[in-house]
Each structure stands twice: as structure tokens, then as C-alpha cells.
Short mmCIF file of C-alpha atoms in Angstrom, two decimals:
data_model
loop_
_atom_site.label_atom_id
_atom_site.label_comp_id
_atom_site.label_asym_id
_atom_site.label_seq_id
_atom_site.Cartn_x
_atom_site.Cartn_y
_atom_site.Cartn_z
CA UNK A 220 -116.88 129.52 -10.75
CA UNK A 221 -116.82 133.36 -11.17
CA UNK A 222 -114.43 135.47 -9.30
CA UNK A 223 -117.17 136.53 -6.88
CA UNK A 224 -118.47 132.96 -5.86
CA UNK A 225 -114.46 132.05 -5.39
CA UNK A 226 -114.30 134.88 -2.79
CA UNK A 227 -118.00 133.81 -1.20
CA UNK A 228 -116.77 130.31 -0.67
CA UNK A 229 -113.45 131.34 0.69
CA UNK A 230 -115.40 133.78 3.11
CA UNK A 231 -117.48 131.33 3.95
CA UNK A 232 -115.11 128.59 5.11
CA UNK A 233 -113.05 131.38 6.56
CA UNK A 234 -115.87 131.50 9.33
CA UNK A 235 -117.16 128.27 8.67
CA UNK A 236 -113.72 126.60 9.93
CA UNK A 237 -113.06 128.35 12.73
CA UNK A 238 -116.86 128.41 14.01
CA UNK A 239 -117.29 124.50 13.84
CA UNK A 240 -113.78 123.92 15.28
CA UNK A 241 -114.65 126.06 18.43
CA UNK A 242 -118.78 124.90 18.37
CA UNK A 243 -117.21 121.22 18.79
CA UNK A 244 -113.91 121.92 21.25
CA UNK A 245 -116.78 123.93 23.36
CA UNK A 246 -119.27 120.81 23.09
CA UNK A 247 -116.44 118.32 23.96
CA UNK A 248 -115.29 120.69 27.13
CA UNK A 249 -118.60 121.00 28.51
CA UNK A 250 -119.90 117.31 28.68
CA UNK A 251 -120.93 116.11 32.30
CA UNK A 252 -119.09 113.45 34.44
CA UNK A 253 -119.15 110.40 32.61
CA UNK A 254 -121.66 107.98 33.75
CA UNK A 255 -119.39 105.56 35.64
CA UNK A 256 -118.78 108.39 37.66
CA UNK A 257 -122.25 109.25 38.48
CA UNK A 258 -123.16 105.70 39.42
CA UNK A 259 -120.30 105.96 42.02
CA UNK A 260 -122.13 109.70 43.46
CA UNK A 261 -125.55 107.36 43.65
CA UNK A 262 -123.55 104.80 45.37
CA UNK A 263 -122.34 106.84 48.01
CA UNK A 264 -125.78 108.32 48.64
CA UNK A 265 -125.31 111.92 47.65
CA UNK A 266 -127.24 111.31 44.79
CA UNK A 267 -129.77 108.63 45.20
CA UNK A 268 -131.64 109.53 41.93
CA UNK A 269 -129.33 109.75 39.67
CA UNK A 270 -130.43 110.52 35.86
CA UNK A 271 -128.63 107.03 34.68
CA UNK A 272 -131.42 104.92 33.65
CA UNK A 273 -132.06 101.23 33.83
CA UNK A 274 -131.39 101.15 30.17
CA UNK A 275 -127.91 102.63 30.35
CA UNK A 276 -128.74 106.83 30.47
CA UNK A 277 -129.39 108.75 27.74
CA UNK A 278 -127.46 108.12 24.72
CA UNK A 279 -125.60 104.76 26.17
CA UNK A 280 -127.80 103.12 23.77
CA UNK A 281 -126.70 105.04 20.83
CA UNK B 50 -126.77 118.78 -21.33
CA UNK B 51 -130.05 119.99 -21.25
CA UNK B 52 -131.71 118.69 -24.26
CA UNK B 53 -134.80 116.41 -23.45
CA UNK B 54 -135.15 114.76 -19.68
CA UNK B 55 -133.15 111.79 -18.85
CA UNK B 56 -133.38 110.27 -15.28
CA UNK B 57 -129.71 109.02 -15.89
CA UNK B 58 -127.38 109.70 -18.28
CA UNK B 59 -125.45 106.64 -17.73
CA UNK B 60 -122.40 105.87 -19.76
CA UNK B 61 -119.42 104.11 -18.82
CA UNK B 62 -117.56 106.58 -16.81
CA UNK B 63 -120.88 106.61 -14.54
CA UNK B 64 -121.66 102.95 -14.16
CA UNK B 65 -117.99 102.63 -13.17
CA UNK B 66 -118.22 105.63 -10.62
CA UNK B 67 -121.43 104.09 -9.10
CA UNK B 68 -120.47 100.45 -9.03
CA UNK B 69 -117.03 101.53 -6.78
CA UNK B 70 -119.09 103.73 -4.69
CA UNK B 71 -121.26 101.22 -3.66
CA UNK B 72 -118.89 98.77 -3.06
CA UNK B 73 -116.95 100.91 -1.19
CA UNK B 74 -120.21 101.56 1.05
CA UNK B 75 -120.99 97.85 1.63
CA UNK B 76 -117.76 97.12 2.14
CA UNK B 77 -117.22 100.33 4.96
CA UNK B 78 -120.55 98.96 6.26
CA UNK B 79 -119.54 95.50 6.37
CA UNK B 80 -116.16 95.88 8.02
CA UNK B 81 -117.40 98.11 10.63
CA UNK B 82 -120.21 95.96 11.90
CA UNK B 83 -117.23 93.02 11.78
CA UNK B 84 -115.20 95.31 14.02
CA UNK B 85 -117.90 96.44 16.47
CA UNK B 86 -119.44 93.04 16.87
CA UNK B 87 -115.54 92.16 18.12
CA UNK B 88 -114.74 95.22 20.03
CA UNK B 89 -118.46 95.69 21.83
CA UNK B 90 -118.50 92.10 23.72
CA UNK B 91 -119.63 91.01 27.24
CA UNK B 92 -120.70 93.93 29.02
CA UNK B 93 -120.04 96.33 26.52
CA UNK B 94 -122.38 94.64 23.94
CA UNK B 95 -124.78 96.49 21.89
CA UNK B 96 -127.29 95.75 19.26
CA UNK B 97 -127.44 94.90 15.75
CA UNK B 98 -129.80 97.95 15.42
CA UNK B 99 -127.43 100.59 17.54
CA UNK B 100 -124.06 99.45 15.49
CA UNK B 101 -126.08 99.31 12.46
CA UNK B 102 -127.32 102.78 13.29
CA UNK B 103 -123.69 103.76 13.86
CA UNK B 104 -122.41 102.44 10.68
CA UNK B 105 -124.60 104.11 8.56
CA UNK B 106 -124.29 107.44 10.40
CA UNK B 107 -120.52 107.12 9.98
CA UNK B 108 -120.48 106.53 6.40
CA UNK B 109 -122.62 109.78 5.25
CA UNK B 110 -120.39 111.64 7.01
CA UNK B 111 -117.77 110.30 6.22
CA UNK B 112 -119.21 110.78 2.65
CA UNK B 113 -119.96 114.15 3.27
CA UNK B 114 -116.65 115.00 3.71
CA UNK B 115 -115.37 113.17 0.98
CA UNK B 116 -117.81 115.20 -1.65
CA UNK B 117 -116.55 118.50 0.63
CA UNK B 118 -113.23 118.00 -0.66
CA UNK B 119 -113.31 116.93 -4.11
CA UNK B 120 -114.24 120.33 -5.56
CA UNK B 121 -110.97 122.22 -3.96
CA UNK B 122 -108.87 119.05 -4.65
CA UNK B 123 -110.01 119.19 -8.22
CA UNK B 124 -109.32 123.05 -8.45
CA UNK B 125 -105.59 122.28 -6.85
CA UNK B 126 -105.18 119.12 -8.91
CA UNK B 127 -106.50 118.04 -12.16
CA UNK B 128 -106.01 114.60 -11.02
CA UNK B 129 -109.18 114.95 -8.89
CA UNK B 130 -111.30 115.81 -11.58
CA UNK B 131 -112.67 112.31 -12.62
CA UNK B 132 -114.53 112.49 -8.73
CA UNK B 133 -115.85 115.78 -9.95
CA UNK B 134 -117.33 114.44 -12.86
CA UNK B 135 -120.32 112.58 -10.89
CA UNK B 136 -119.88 114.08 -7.38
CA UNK B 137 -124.12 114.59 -7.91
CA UNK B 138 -124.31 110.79 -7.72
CA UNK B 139 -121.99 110.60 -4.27
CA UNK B 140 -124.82 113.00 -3.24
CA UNK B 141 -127.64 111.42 -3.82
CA UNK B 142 -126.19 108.10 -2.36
CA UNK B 143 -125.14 110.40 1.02
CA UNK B 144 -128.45 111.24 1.32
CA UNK B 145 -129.65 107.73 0.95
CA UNK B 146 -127.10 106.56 3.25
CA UNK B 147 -127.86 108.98 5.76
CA UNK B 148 -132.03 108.30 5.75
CA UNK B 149 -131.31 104.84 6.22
CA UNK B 150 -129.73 105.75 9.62
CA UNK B 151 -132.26 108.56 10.55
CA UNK B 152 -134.96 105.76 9.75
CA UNK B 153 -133.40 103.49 11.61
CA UNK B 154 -132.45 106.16 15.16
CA UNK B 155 -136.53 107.15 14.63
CA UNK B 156 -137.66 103.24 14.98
CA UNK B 157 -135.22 102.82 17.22
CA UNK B 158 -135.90 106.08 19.60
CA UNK B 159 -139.13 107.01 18.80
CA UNK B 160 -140.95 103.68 17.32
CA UNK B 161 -142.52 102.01 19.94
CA UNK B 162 -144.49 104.18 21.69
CA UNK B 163 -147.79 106.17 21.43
CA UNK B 164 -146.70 109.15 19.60
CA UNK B 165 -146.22 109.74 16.13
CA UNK B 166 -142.17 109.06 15.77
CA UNK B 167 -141.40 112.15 14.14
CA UNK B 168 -143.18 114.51 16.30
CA UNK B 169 -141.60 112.59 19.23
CA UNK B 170 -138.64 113.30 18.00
CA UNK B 171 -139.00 116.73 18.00
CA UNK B 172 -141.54 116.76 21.24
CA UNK B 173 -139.80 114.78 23.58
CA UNK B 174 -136.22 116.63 24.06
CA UNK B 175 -136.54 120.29 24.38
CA UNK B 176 -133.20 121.14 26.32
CA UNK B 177 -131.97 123.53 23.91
CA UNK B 178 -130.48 125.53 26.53
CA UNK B 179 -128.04 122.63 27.57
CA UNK B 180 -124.92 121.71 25.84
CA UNK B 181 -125.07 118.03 27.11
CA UNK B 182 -128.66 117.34 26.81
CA UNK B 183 -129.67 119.28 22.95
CA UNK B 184 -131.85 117.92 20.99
CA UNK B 185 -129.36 116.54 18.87
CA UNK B 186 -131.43 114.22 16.88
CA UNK B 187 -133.16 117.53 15.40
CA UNK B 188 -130.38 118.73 14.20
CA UNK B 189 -129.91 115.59 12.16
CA UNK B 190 -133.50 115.87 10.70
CA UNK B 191 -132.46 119.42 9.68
CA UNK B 192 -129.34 118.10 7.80
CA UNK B 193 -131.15 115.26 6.40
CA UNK B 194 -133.96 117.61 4.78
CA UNK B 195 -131.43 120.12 3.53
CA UNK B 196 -129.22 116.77 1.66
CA UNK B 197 -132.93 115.35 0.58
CA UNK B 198 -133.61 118.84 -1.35
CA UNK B 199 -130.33 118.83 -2.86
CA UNK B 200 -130.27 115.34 -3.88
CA UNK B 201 -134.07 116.19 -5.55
CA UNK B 202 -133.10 118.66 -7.50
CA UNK B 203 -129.66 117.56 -8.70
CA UNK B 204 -130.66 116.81 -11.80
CA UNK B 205 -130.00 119.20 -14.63
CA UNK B 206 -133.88 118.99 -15.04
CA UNK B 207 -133.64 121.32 -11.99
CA UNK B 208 -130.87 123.68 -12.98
CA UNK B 209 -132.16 124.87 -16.32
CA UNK B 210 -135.54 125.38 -14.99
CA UNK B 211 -134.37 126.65 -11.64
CA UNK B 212 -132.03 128.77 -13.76
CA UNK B 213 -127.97 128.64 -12.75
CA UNK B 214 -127.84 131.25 -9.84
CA UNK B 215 -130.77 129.48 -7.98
CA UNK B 216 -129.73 126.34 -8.06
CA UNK B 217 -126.18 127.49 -7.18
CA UNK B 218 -127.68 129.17 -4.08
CA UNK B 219 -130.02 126.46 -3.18
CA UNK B 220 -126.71 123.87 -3.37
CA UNK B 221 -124.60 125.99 -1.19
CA UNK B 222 -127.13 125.00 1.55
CA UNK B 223 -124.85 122.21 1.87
CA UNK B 224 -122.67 124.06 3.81
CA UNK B 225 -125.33 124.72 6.51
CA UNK B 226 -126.01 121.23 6.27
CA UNK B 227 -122.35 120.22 6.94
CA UNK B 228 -122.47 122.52 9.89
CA UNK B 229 -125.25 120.89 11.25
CA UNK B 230 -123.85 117.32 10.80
CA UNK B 231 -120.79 118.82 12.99
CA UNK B 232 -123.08 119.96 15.76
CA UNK B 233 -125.23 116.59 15.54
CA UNK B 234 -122.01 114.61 16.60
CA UNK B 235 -120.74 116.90 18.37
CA UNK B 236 -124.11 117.06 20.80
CA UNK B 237 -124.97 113.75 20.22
CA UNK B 238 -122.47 110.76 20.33
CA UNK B 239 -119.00 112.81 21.15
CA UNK B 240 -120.99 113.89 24.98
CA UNK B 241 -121.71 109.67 25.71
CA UNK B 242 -118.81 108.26 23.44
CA UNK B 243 -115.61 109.64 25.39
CA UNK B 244 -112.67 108.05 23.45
CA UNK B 245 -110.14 111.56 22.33
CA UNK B 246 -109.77 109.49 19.00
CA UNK B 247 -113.29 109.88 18.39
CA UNK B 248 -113.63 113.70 18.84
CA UNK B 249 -110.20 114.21 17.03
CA UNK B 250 -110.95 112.22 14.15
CA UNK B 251 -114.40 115.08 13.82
CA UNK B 252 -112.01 118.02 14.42
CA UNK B 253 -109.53 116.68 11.69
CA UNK B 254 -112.38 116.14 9.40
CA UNK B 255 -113.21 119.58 9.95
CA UNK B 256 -109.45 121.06 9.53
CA UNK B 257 -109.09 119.18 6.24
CA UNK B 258 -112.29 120.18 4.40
CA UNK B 259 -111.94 123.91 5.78
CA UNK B 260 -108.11 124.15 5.53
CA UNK B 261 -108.77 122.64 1.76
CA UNK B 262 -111.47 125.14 0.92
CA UNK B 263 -109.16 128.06 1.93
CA UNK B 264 -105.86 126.78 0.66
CA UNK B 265 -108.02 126.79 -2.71
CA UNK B 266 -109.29 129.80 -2.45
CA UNK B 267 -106.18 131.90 -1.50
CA UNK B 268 -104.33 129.88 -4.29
CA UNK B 269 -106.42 130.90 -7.01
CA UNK B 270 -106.77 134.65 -5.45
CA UNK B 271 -102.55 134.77 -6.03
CA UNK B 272 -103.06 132.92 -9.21
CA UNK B 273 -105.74 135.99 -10.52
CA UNK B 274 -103.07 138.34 -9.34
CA UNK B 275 -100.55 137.63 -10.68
CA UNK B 276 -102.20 136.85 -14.02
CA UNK B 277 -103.27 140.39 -13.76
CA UNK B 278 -100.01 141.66 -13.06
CA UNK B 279 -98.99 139.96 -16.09
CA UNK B 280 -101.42 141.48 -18.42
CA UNK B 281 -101.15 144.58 -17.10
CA UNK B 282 -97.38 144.33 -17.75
CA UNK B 283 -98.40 143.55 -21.36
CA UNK B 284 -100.60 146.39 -21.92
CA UNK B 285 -98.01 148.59 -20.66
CA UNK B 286 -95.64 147.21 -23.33
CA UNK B 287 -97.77 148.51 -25.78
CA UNK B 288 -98.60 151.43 -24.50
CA UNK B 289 -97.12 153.18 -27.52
CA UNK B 290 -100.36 151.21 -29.56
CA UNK B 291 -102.58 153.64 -31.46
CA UNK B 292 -105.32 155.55 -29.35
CA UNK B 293 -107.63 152.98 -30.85
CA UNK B 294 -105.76 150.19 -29.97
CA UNK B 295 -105.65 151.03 -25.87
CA UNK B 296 -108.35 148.53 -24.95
CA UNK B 297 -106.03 145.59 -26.27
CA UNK B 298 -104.31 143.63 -23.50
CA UNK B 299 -101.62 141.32 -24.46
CA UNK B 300 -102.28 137.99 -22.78
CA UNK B 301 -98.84 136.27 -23.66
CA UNK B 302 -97.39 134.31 -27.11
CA UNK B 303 -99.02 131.62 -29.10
CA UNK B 304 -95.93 129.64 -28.58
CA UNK B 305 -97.14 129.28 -24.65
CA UNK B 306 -100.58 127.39 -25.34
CA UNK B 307 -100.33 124.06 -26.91
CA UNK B 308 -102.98 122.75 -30.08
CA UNK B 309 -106.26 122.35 -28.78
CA UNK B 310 -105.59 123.25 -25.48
CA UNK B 311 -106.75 125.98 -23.10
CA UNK B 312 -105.24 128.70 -20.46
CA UNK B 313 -107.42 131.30 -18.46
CA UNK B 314 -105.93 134.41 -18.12
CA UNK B 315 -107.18 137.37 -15.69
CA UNK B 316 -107.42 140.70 -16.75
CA UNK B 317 -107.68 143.29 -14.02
CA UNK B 318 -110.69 143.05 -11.76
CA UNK B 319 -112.54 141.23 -15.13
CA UNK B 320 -113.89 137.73 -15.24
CA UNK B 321 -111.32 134.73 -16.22
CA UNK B 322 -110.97 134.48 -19.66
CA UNK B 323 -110.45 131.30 -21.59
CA UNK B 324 -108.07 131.66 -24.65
CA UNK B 325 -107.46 128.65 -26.93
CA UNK B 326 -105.80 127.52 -29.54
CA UNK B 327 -107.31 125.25 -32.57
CA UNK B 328 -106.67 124.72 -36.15
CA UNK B 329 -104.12 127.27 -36.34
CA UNK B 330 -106.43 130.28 -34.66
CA UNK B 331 -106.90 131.51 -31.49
CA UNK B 332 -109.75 132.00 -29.59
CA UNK B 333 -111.19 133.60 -26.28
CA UNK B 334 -114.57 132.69 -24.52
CA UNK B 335 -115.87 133.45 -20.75
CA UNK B 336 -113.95 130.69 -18.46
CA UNK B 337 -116.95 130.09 -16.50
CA UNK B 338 -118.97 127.18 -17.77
CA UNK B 339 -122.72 127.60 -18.50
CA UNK B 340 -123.71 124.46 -16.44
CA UNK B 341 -121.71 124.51 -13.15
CA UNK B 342 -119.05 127.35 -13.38
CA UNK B 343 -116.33 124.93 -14.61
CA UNK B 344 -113.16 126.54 -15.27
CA UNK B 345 -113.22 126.15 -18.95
CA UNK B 346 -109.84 127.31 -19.35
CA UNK B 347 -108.60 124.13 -17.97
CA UNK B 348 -109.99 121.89 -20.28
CA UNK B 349 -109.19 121.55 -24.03
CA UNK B 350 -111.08 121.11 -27.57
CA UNK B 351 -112.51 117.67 -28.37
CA UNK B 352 -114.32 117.33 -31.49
CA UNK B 353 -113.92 121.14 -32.33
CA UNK B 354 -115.55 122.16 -29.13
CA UNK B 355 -114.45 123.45 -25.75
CA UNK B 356 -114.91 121.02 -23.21
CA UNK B 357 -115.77 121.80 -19.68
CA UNK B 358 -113.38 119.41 -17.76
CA UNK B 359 -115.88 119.15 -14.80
CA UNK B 360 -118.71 117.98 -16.73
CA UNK B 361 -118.06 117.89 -20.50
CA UNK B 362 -120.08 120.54 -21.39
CA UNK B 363 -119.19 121.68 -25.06
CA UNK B 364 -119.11 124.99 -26.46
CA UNK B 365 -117.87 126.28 -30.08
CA UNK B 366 -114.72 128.74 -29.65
CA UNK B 367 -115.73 130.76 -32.53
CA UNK B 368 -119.22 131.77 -31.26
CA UNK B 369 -119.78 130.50 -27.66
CA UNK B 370 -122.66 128.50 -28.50
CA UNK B 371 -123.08 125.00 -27.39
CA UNK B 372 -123.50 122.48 -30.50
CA UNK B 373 -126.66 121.51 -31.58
CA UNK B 374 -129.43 120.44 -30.31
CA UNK B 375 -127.82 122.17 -26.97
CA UNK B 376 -129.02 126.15 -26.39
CA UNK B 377 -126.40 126.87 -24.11
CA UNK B 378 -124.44 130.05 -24.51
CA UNK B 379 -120.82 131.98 -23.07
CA UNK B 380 -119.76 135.19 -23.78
CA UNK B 381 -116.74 135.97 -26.06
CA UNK B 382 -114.17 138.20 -26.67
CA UNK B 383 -112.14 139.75 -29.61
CA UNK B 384 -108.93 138.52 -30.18
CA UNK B 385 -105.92 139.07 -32.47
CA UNK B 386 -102.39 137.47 -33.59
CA UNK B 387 -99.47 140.22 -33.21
CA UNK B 388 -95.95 139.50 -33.75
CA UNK B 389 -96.90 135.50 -32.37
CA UNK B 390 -98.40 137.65 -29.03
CA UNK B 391 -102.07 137.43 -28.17
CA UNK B 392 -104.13 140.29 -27.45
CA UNK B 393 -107.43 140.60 -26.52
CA UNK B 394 -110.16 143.18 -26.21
CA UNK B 395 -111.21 141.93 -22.46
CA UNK B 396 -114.78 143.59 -23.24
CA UNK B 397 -117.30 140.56 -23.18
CA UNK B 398 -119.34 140.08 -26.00
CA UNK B 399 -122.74 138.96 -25.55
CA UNK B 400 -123.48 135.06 -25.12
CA UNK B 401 -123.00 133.43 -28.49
CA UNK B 402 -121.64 136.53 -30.76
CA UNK B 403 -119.65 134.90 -33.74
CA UNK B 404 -115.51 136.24 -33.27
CA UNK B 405 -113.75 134.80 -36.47
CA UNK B 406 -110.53 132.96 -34.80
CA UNK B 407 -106.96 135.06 -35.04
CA UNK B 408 -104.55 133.40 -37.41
CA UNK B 409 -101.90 132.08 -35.57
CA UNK B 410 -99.93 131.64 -38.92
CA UNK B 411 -100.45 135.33 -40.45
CA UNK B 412 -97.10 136.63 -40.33
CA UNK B 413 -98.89 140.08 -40.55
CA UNK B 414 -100.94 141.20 -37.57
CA UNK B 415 -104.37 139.68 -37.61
CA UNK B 416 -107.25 140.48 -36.16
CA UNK B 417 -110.62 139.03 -35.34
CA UNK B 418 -114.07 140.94 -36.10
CA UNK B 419 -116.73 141.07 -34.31
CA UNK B 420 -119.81 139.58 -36.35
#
């Protein structure tokens, strides 16, 4: 590699690193009650329609 | 090397390379449909199709990683560089690896209703202004066409008629698609899948390639300093040289480089420079490989050419040029024998300009001539 792609990859993970770290801590931080939890809000009636499908809820089939 | 077009290039080196790569996958692929058909019982079941699905999607990126770090392990570590040497093939298999699991989530998901799957896919979610509800599976597409363009044109076929800088640029798109990968787990199974293990095994994977990447990178920017330091040092000694003589740098003795081996050396702000020593002369050609920027510095003469130790691309020291029936070209640079020290004119000539090797064994100070 020349000198100046050494110093563009460098740069790039420099920001790259950091970004991704913080993009998934922020992802991880923000997720919604887990669906156990929302069954028991349905079950006590505050939340009769609750998004939890028959099938599990989005994703519980992944 | 780019003489005539060959699908595969196979020799032994390859067929061994490919052979433990895939069993490595079926074996990853086995074992972890073993383990999730034990863990996942009773109420916790889940299909064939949704552990397949999660096997595969492991393994790319898992993969992904894995071809992330071999290029700053190999610039660390010469030890690495045999999983240099076909990293194109751990591409191409990535990208297989990870279709087979975007075929399989778009049956799956999007498969058995009226809509066209694909556009379903990117119809049916459009929540891009939630964290817990993205679109996730677009972001996989994304990845997956970014890996399908780089696994199409990672053939040399590609990067002579694409020409070097283009292809590098179009292959550094794997850094987007990494990013994306990131964001497609991190949206996708990390906000239904709520074990820490999970989401700290993705944040390790991205310390280690990004900590790798910039350990590498601030290594080599000391290493360039200080080699610069050192031939500046050098130059100073002979700063009592002739007027005529002040573009000579002196790059350190013949006694330091072994037969038929390499070193780069840095001068100032310049380009590395690969000097070498064969047949009792010296000689110096750019360090940056025709084919993929290898370092060819780091690799050593075989057969009376310079070997690029990523790829064994082979130049001649004396002119730069690649052996026949190979066109390829690097720039050299004048060189000379003084008192058993090596100096060098760090002006590049152009790509392929004969530079008759320094005697090493002149007593008398020798120099190379241009032409």
C-alpha cells in the first residue's frame, strides 16, 4: 500500500471504530421491554392489544 | 498475473486454502445446528429454517471479520501472510455464505405471500425512524449487494481492466459493507435476542478488527518515521559529499540486508523504497506492488525476481519490469556501493527504466547508471 492509502485506512477505522461501537451500544440501549414483559401489560389490561403476535412478535421467529 | 484469463489459478497452495475453508464452514454450520437443536427445546423450539437461517448469518460474519483482520495481522506479522495469499477466495465464499442466508430470511419472511419477495422486503417495513422497529433486513440486502460486486470483480480480469486505483476504491466498499453488517445485527437480532453475550461478542468483534486496523496503521506511521529519521541522519553524515552528490541518501550498510532478501526504507515524506540485495549487487525498486500494493520490501528474490509476498507477483530488480509474458511495471531508483554503505538517489525513475545493480564487492565506490 502507498503511504497515502496507509493513512486513508487508518482514518477510516479511526471513525469507523468508534462510530459502530456507539451505533450498536445506542441500538442495544434503546430496545423496548422485552416481550415477556409486554404479555404481562396485556394481561393486566392496560394494554389489551399488545403488538406481540400469535406467531411470537416480530423477530421471535428469527 | 495478468497474462491471458483464467477463472482459477489453482495450484496447490489454493486447493489447500479452499478445501480447509470449506470444511471449516460445514463444520461451523454443522456444530451450530447440533447446539441449537439442544439448547432451543420445548417451548423454546424453533425451526430447521430459522436456526439454519441463523447459522449461515453467523458464519459470513463471522467470516467477514476474519478477512477484516488478516490484512493488518499480515502487515504486523509475516506469519499471517499465507491467509493473505487467497483472502479473494474467503470473499467470494462470504458472499456465498451470506446469499444463502438472505435467500433463505426472503423465503422465509417474504415467500409466501402475494407480493414479489424482494419488493416486500423492502415495502413492508418502513420504520426508519425507530431504533427497535428498522428495516433491518434492508440493510442486509445493501451489504449483500456491496460483497456480490466485490466478489464479481475479484478477479484480476477486473483489476487490469478496471485499472489498480478503481478497483482499489471499488474494494474499500467493504468497509461500508462491514458497517452495515454491524447495524443489521445490531437492529435486527441483538433488539429480540437479549442474552449480554450476544451483543458483547458483536462489540468485541468490532474492537478487534478496528483496534487491529489502527494498531497497524500507527505502527507502520512510527516505523516510516523513524526510517526517515534514519536516512536523514545518513544524509547529514555526508553532508560534506560534493554539490553533485546532495541528492544521495545513505540508506544503511550492505552488511544489514541478507542475499536475496529485501528491506524498505523511507526517505522523507517519499514513497517506501525497496532495496535488495542479489548476486553480489544491490538494488532499489518502488515497495508498492503493481497488483495489490504489497509491500515488496518484505519479500525476497526467487528465481532472480522480486517477489511480492502477498501475492507472488515478480518483478526484475534491475529494471522493474515483470518477466515475460507479464507487462507489469515499478518504478526504480539509482543506487550505489560506498565504503559497504548504500545510497540512493530517492528520485523515482519511471516504471521499468534499466539501473545496472551497485557492486556490493567493488572495494572502490560504485555507482549505478541510469540507462
Amino acid at each position: 500500500m502507498t503511504r497515502a492509502q496507509r493513512r486513508h485506512h487508518l482514518a477510516i477505522w479511526l471513525v469507523l471504530g468508534p462510530t459502530l461501537l456507539a451505533g450498536l451500544l445506542l441500538a442495544v440501549a434503546r430496545r423496548p421491554p422485552s416481550p415477556i414483559e409486554s404479555r404481562s401489560v396485556a394481561r393486566d389490561g392496560e394494554h389489551a392489544s399488545s403488538s406481540v403476535s400469535p406467531a411470537g412478535g416480530r423477530g421471535a421467529n428469527r | 498475473m495478468s497474462v491471458g484469463y483464467v477463472p482459477v489459478q489453482w495450484n496447490r497452495h489454493k486447493r489447500v486454502y479452499d478445501l480447509c475453508v470449506a470444511v471449516a464452514i460445514l463444520l461451523y454450520l454443522g456444530v451450530f445446528f447440533a447446539i441449537g437443536k439442544l439448547v432451543y427445546t420445548g417451548r423454546r423450539a424453533i425451526s430447521d429454517e430459522i436456526l439454519a437461517m441463523r447459522a449461515l448469518g453467523t458464519c459470513a460474519l463471522l467470516l467477514l471479520h476474519l478477512i477484516l483482520c488478516i490484512g493488518p495481522l499480515a502487515r504486523r506479522d509475516s506469519r499471517f501472510l499465507p491467509l493473505l495469499y487467497n483472502r479473494r477466495h474467503l470473499g467470494v465464499v462470504t458472499f456465498l455464505v451470506g446469499l444463502a442466508h438472505g435467500v433463505l430470511a426472503i423465503i422465509y419472511y417474504h415467500g409466501f405471500g402475494r407480493v414479489n419477495p424482494l419488493a416486500s422486503l423492502l415495502l413492508s417495513n418502513t420504520n426508519y425512524t425507530s431504533l427497535s422497529a428498522f428495516p433491518f433486513q434492508v440493510l442486509g440486502l445493501l451489504a449483500l449487494i456491496i460483497l456480490f460486486l466485490m466478489a464479481a470483480t475479484s478477479h484480476d480480469f477486473w483489476l487490469k481492466n478496471l485499472g489498480p486505483a478503481a478497483w482499489k476504491r471499488l474494494h474499500m466498499l467493504i468497509y461500508p459493507a462491514y458497517g452495515l453488517l454491524i447495524l443489521h445485527v445490531a437492529l435486527g437480532i441483538l433488539q429480540t435476542h437479549r442474552s449480554p453475550w450476544l451483543a458483547g461478542l458483536v462489540a468485541a468483534g468490532v474492537i478487534i478488527v478496528s483496534g487491529l486496523h489502527i494498531a497497524a496503521g500507527l505502527s507502520e506511521a512510527g516505523r516510516d518515521g523513524r526510517r526517515a529519521a534514519a536516512a536523514s541522519t545518513g544524509s547529514e553524515r555526508r553532508s560534506d559529499a560534493p554539490q553533485n552528490d546532495a541528492n544521495w541518501v545513505d540508506v544503511g550498510s550492505v552488511d544489514d540486508l541478507s542475499e536475496s532478501r529485501g528491506s524498505a526504507i523511507c526517505v522523507g515524506d517519499s514513497e517506501r523504497i525497496a532495496v535488495f540485495r542479489h548476486n553480489g549487487g544491490v538494488s532499489a525498486t518502488s515497495n508498492v506492488c503493481a497488483h495489490q500494493g504489497g509491500p515488496l520490501g518484505e519479500g525476497k528474490i526467487i528465481d532472480g525476481c522480486i517477489t511480492c509476498p502477498w501475492h507472488g507477483w515478480q518483478y526484475r530488480p534491475a529494471d522493474g519490469c515483470s518477466p515475460p509474458p507479464f507487462t507489469e511495471k515499478i518504478a526504480t531508483y539509482r543506487v550505489r556501493v560506498v565504503h559497504r554503505r548504500i545510497e540512493i538517489d530517492p528520485t523515482p525513475l519511471p516504471p521499468g527504466t534499466p539501473v545496472e545493480p551497485a557492486r556490493v564487492d567493488a572495494d572502490a565506490p560504485s555507482e549505478s547508471e541510469n540507462g
